[in-house]
Coordinates of C-alpha atoms in Angstrom, one line a residue:
X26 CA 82.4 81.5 105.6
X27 CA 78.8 80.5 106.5
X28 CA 78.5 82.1 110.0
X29 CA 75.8 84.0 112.0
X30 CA 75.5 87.8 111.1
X31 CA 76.4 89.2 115.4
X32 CA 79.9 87.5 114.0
X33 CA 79.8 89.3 110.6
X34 CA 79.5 92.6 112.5
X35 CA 83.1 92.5 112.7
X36 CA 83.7 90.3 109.6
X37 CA 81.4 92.8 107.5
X38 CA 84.4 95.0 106.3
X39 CA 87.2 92.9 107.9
X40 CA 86.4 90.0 105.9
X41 CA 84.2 90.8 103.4
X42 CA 84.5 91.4 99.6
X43 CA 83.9 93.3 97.2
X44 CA 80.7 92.8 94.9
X45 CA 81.1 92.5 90.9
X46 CA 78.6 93.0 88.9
X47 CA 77.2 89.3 87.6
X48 CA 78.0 88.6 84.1
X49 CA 74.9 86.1 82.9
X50 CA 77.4 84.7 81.0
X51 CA 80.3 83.6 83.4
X52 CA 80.0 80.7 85.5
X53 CA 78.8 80.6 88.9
X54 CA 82.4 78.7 89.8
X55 CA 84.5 82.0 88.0
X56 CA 82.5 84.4 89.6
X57 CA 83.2 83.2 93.3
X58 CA 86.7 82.9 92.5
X59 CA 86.6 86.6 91.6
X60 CA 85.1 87.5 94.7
X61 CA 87.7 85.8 96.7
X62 CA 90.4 87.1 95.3
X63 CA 89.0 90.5 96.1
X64 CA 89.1 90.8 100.0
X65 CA 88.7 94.5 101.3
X66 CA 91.3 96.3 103.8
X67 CA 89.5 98.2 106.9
X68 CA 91.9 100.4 106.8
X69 CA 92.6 99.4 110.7
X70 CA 95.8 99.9 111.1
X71 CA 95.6 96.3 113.4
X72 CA 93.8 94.9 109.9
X73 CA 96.0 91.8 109.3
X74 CA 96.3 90.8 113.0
X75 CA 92.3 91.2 113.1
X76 CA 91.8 88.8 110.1
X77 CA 94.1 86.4 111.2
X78 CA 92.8 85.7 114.8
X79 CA 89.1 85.4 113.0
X80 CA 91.0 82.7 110.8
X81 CA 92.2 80.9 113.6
X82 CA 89.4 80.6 115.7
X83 CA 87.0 80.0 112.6
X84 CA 89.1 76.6 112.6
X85 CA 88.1 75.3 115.3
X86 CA 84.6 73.6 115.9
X87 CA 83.2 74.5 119.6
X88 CA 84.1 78.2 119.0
X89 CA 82.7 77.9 115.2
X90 CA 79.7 76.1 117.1
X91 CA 79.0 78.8 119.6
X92 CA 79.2 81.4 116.6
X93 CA 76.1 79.8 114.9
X94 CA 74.1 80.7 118.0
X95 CA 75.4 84.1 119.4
X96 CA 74.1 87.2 118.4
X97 CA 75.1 90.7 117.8
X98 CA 75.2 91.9 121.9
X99 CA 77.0 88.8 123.0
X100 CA 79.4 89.5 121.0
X101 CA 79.6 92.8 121.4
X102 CA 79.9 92.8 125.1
X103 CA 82.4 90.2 125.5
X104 CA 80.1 87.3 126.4
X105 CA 81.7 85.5 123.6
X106 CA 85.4 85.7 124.8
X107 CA 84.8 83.5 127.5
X108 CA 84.5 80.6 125.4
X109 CA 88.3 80.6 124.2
X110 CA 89.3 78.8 127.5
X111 CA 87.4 75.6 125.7
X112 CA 89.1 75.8 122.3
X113 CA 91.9 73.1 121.4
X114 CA 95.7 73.8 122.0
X115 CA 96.9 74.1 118.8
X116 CA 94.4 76.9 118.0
X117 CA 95.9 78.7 121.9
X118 CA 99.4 78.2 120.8
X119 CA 98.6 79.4 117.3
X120 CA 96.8 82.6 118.9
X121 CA 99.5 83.0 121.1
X122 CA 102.0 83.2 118.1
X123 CA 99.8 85.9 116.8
X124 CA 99.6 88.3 119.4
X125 CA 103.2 87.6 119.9
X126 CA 104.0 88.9 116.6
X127 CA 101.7 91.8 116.8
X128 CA 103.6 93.1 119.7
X129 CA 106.7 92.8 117.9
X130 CA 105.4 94.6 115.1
X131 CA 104.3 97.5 117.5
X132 CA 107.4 97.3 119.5
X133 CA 108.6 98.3 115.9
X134 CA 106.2 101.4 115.3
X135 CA 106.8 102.5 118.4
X136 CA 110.8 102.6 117.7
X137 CA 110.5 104.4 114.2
X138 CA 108.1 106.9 116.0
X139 CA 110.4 107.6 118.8
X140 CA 113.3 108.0 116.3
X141 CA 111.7 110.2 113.6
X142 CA 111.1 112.5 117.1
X143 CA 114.7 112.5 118.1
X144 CA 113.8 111.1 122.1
X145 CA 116.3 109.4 123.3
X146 CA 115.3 106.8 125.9
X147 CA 118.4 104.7 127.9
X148 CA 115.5 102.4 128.4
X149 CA 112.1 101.8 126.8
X150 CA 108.9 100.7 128.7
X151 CA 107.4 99.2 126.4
X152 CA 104.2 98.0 128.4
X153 CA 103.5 101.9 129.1
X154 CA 104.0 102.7 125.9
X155 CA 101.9 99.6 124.4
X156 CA 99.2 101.0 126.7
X157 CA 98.3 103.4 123.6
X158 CA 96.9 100.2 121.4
X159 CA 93.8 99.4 122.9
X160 CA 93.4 96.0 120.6
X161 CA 95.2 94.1 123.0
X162 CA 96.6 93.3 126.5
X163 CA 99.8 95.1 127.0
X164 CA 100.5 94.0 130.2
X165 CA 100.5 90.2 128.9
X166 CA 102.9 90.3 125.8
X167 CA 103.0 86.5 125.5
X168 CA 99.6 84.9 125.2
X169 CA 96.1 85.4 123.9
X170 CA 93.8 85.4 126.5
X171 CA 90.0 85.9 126.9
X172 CA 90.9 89.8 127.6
X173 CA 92.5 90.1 124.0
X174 CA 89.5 88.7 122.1
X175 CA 87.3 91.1 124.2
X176 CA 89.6 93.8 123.7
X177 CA 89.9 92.9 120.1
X178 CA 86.2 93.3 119.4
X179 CA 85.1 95.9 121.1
X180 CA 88.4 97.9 119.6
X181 CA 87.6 96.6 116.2
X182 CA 83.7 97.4 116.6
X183 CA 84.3 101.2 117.9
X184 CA 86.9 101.8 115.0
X185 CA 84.6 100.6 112.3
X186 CA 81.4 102.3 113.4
X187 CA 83.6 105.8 113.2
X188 CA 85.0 104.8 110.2
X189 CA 82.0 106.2 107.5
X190 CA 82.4 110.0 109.8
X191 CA 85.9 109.9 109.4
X192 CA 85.3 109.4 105.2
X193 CA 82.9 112.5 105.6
X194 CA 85.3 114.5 107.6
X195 CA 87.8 113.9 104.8
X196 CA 85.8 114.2 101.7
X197 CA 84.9 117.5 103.3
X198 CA 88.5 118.6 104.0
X199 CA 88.7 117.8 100.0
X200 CA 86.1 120.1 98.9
X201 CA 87.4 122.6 100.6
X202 CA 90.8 123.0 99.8
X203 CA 89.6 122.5 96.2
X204 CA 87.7 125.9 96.7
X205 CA 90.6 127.4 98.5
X206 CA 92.7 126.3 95.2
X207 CA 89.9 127.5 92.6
X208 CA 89.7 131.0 94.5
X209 CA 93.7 131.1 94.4
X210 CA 93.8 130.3 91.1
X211 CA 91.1 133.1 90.2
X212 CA 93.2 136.0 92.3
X213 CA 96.3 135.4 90.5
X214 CA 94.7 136.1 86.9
X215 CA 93.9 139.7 85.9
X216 CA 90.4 140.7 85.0
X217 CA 89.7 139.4 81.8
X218 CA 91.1 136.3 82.1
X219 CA 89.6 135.7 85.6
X220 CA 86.2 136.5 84.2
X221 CA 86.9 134.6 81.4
X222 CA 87.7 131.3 83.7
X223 CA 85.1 131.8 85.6
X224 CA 82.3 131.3 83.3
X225 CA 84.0 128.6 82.0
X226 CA 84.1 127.3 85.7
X227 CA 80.3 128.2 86.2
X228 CA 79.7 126.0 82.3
X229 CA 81.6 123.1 83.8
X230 CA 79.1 122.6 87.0
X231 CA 76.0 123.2 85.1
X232 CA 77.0 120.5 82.8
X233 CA 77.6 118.2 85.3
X234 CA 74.1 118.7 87.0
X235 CA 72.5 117.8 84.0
X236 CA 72.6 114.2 84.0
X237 CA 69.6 111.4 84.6
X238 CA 67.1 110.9 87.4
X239 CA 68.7 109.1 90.5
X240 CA 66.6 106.5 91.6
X241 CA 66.7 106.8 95.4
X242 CA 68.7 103.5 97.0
X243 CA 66.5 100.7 97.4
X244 CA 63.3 101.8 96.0
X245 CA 62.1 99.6 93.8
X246 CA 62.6 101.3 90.5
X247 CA 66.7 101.6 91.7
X248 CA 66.6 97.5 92.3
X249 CA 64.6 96.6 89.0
X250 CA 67.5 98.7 87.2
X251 CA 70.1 96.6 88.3
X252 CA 68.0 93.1 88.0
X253 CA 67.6 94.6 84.3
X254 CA 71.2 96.3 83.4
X255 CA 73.1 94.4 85.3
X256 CA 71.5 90.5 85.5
X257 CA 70.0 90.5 82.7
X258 CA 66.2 89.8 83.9
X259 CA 63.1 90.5 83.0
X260 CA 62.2 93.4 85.6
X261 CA 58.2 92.3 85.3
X262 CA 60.1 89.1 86.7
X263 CA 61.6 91.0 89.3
X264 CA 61.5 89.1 92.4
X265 CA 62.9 90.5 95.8
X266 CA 64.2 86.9 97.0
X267 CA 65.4 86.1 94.2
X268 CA 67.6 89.6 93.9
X269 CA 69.1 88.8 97.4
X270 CA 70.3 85.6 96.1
X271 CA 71.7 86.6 93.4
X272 CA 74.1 89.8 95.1
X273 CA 75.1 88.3 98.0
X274 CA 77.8 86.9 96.0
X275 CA 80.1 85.1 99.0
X276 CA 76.8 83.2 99.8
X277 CA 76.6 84.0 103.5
X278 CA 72.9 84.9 104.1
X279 CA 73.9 88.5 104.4
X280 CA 74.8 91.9 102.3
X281 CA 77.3 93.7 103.8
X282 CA 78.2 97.4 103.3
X283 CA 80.7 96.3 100.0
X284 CA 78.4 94.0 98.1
X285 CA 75.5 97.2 99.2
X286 CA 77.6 99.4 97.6
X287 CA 78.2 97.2 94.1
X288 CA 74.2 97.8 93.6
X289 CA 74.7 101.3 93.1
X290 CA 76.9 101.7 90.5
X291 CA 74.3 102.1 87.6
X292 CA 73.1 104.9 89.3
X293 CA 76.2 106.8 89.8
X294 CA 77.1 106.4 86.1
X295 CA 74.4 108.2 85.5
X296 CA 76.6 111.3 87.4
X297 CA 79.8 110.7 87.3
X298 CA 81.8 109.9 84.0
X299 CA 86.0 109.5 84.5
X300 CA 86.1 111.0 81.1
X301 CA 84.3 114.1 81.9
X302 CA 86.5 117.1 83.4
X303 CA 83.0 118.1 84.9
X304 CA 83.1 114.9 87.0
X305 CA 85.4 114.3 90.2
X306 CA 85.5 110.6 91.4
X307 CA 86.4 111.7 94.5
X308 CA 82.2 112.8 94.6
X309 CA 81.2 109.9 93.1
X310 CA 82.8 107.9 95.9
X311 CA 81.0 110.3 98.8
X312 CA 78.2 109.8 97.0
X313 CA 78.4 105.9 96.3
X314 CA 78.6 106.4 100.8
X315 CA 75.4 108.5 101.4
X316 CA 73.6 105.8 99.2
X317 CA 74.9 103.0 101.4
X318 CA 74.2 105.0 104.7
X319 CA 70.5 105.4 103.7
X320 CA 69.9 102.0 102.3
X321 CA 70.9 101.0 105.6
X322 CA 69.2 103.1 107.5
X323 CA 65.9 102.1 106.1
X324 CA 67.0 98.4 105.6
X325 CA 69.1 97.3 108.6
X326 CA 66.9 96.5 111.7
X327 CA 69.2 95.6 114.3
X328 CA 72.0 98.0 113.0
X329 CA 74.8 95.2 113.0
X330 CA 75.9 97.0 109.6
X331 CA 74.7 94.0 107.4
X332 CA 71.2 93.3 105.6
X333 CA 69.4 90.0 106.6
X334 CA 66.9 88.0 103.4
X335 CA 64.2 89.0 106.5
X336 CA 65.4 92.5 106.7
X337 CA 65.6 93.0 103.1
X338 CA 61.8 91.6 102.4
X339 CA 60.5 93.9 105.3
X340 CA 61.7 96.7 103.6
X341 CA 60.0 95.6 100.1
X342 CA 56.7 96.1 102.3
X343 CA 57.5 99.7 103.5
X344 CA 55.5 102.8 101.5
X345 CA 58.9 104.5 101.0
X346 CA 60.0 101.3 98.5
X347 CA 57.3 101.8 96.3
X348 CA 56.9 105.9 96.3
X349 CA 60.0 107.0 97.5
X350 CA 61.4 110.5 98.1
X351 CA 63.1 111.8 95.0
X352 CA 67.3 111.6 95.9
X353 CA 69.5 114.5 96.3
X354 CA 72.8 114.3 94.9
X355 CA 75.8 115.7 95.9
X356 CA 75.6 119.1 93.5
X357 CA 72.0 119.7 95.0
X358 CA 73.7 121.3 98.0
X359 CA 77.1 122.3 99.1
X360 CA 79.7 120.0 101.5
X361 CA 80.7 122.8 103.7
X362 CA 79.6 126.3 104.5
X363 CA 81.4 129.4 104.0
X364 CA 82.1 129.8 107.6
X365 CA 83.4 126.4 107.7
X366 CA 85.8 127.2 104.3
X367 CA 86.9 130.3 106.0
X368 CA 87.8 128.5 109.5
X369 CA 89.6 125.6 106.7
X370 CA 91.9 128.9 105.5
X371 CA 92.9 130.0 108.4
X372 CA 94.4 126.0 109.5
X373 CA 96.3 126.2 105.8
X374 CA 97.5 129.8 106.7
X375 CA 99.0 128.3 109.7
X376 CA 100.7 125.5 108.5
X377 CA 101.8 127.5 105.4
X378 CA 103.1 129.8 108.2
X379 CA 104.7 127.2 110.2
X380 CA 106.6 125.0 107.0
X381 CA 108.0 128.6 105.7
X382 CA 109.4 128.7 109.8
X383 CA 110.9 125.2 109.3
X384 CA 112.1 125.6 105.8
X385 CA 113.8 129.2 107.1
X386 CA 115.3 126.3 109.8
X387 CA 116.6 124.5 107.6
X388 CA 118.0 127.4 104.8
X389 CA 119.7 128.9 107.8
X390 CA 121.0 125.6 109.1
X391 CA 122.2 124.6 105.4
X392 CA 124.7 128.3 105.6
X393 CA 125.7 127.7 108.3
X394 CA 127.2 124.4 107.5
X395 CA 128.2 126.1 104.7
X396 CA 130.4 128.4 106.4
X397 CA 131.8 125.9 108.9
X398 CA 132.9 123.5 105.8
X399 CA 134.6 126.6 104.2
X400 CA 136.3 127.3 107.6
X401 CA 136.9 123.8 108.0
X402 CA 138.3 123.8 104.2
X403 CA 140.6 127.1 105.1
X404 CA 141.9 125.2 108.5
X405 CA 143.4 122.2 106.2
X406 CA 145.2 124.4 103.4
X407 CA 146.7 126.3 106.2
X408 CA 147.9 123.2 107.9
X409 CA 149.0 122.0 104.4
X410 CA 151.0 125.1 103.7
X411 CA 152.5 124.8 107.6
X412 CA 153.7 121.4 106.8
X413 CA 155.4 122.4 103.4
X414 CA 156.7 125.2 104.8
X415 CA 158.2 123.7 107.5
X416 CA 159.5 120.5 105.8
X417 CA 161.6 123.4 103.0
X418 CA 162.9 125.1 106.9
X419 CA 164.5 121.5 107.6
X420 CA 166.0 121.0 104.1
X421 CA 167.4 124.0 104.0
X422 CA 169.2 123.7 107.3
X423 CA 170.6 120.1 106.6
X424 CA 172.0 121.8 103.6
X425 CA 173.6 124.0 105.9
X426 CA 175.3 121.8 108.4
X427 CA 176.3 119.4 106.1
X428 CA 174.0 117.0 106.6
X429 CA 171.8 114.4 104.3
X430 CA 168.5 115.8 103.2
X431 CA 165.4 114.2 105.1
X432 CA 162.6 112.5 103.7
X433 CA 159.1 113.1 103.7
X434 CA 159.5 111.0 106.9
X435 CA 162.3 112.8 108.7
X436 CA 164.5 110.2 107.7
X437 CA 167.9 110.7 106.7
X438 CA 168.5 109.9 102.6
X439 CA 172.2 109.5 101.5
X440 CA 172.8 109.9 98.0
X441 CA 176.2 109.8 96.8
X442 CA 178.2 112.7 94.9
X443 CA 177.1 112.1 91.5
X444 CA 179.7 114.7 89.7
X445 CA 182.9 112.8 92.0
X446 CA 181.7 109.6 91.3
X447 CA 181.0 110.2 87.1
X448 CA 184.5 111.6 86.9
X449 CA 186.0 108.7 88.6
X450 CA 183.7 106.2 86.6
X451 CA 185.7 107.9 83.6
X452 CA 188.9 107.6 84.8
X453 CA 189.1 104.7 86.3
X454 CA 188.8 102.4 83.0
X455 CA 191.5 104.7 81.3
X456 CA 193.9 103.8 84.3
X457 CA 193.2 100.2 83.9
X458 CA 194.0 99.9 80.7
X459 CA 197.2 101.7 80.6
X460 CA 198.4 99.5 83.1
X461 CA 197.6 96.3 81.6
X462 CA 198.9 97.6 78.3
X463 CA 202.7 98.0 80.4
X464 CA 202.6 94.6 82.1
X465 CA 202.6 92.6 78.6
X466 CA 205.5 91.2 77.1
X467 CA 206.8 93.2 73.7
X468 CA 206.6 90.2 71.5
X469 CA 204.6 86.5 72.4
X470 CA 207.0 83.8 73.7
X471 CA 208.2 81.6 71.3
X472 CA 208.4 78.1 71.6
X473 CA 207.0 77.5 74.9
X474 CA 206.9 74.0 76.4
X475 CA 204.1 71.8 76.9
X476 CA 203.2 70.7 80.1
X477 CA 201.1 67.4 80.1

């Protein structure tokens, strides 16, 4: 996508890629491939619906026109937007279809949040409630409109500009609960064990600050390390055009913060090892940041998060390309400070505190059914034993009046004497056969006619 960098300010993560390193030996036609195939997430949680709106309008050719010439602040302050009253009405109804299904999707959220919360609602206003997404209209649920596209970008622009404090703010939150843990994990050994561990510990991050010079991000000696290690050049051939060409690898005039970050990775092997138990990646990623965030700083004129060929050439001209400060890493100085770690203690304490409240909840909730499935269990043997009893009470006073036992129904069942009727079974066939024995004549009849 060959478009001008104000539009890449939003494209720069949403649709960028991530760099590879370039193997001399692979085509050009393989390589791009590869860098398709990798697309980055912003980790927006309106990520797809952002991509697929840029998509759409990149298709069609009086916005894509009006993209070549607008720059950074008319896109930033909605100028921009106004042009999607000109675009064709397949690329509206397509749009429309969009932000039709992102409302639906949120609708969606919105229903799994409200259920995991137990509030019930008779009925949901969804228009208030869609008022908390400020990356579209709520109150028009059924068409894109200049107001989304403004809405969309300014949202989008705002989210990703926070998004490298929020990764600090995390990766701090890391390091300190992995010193809460360590100091845990020391108070629960005795003495000599904890002494033992913790020169073992103290081995451990002195091994890991003994590594290689760090070349400071974009000084020159960083870059001619990479058009070496990594292209395969002569670096007394090292050209600063040339370099640009050759890493921005999705060919759009431009580095963005991903294909930025692909140039450091021969310094920060020079740190961090996956092998090593004295190496977290979790570091190596912070650090793999604060290399991005001072390129960038020194590099990136117009702070649109992307680096211009012009940008980059100025910055080959600067005194700090050629004689740099000498770069601090990570171990040089700690994340947090102790009043910081202790302030992070007392939040676990707290939540620690409040899950042991729930999961009491939830024991004493669990007896309690308990109990009232035992009682419930008690209540249906005595109702058994009530029935028995009473259907033996019945029996026994049919018995007593004469009367056919009932059945498990109440229903009468005759059954016939069996004794009176064996006995007579018996007799009878005697009886019968005496009496045909008398009715026979003493001899046969002799001579008897034959009747024709």
């Amino acid at each position: 996508m060959n478009v001008k960098p104000g539009w890449l300010l939003l494209l720069s993560i949403s649709a960028g890629v991530w760099s590879v390193p370039i193997d001399r030996n692979v085509a050009n036609e393989e390589v791009k491939e590869e860098v398709q195939e990798e697309n980055g997430d912003t980790g927006l949680y309106y990520d797809r619906y952002l991509r697929e709106v840029i998509e759409v309008l990149e298709t069609d050719p009086h916005f894509r026109e009006k993209l070549q010439t607008a720059n950074t602040e008319d896109i930033k302050n909605g100028r921009l937007s106004k042009e999607l009253d000109l675009v064709s009405h397949h690329v509206r109804t397509r749009l429309d279809e969009l932000k039709r299904q992102e409302v639906s999707r949120l609708r969606m959220l919105l229903k799994a949040k409200l259920d995991s919360t137990n509030i019930q609602t008779l009925q949901m206003d969804h228009a208030s409630l869609l008022k908390q997404f400020e990356h579209l209209d709520p109150h028009n649920q059924n068409t894109f409109e200049a107001k989304d596209l403004e809405l969309l970008i300014s949202t989008a622009t705002k989210d990703l500009e926070n998004y490298d404090a929020e990764r600090h703010e995390e990766f701090k939150r890391y390091e300190m609960l992995k010193e809460h843990e360590r100091r845990e994990y020391l108070k629960s050994l005795d003495q000599e064990k904890r002494e033992r561990e913790e020169k073992r510990m103290q081995e451990l991050k002195e091994k890991h600050r003994q590594h290689p010079k760090v070349n400071a991000p974009g000084s020159v000696a960083q870059l001619r390390e990479v058009w070496e290690e990594t292209d395969g050049l002569d670096p007394q051939e090292f050209n600063p055009k040339t370099f640009f060409k050759l890493h921005d690898t999705n060919e759009d005039d431009v580095l963005d913060e991903q294909e930025l970050e692909a140039l450091f990775t021969k310094e920060l092997e020079k740190v961090y090892d996956p092998k090593n138990e004295e190496d977290d990646m979790m570091e190596m990623e912070e650090e793999r940041l604060r290399m991005r965030e001072h390129f960038m700083k020194n590099v990136d004129a117009n702070k649109d998060r992307l680096v211009s060929l012009e940008e980059f050439l100025k910055s080959t001209e600067k005194k700090e390309f050629n004689n740099p400060k000498e770069w601090e890493t990570l171990d040089t100085k700690p994340a947090y400070t102790e009043e910081e770690l202790q302030r992070f203690e007392v939040e676990l304490r707290d939540k620690e505190e409040e899950l042991k409240r729930k999961a009491e909840n939830l024991r004493q909730e669990q007896e309690l059914l308990k109990e009232r499935g035992k009682a419930l269990e008690a209540q249906r043997r005595e109702y058994q034993q009530a029935v028995l009893e009473m259907s033996q009470r019945q029996k026994e006073q049919q018995a007593a009046d004469g009367q056919p036992p009932a059945g498990p129904n109440g229903e009468l069942q005759f059954q016939p004497d069996t004794q009176k009727l064996d006995a007579k079974e018996v007799k009878a066939p005697a009886e019968h056969e005496g009496e045909v024995r008398n009715n026979l004549p003493a001899e046969p009849p002799q001579n008897l006619p034959l009747h024709t």
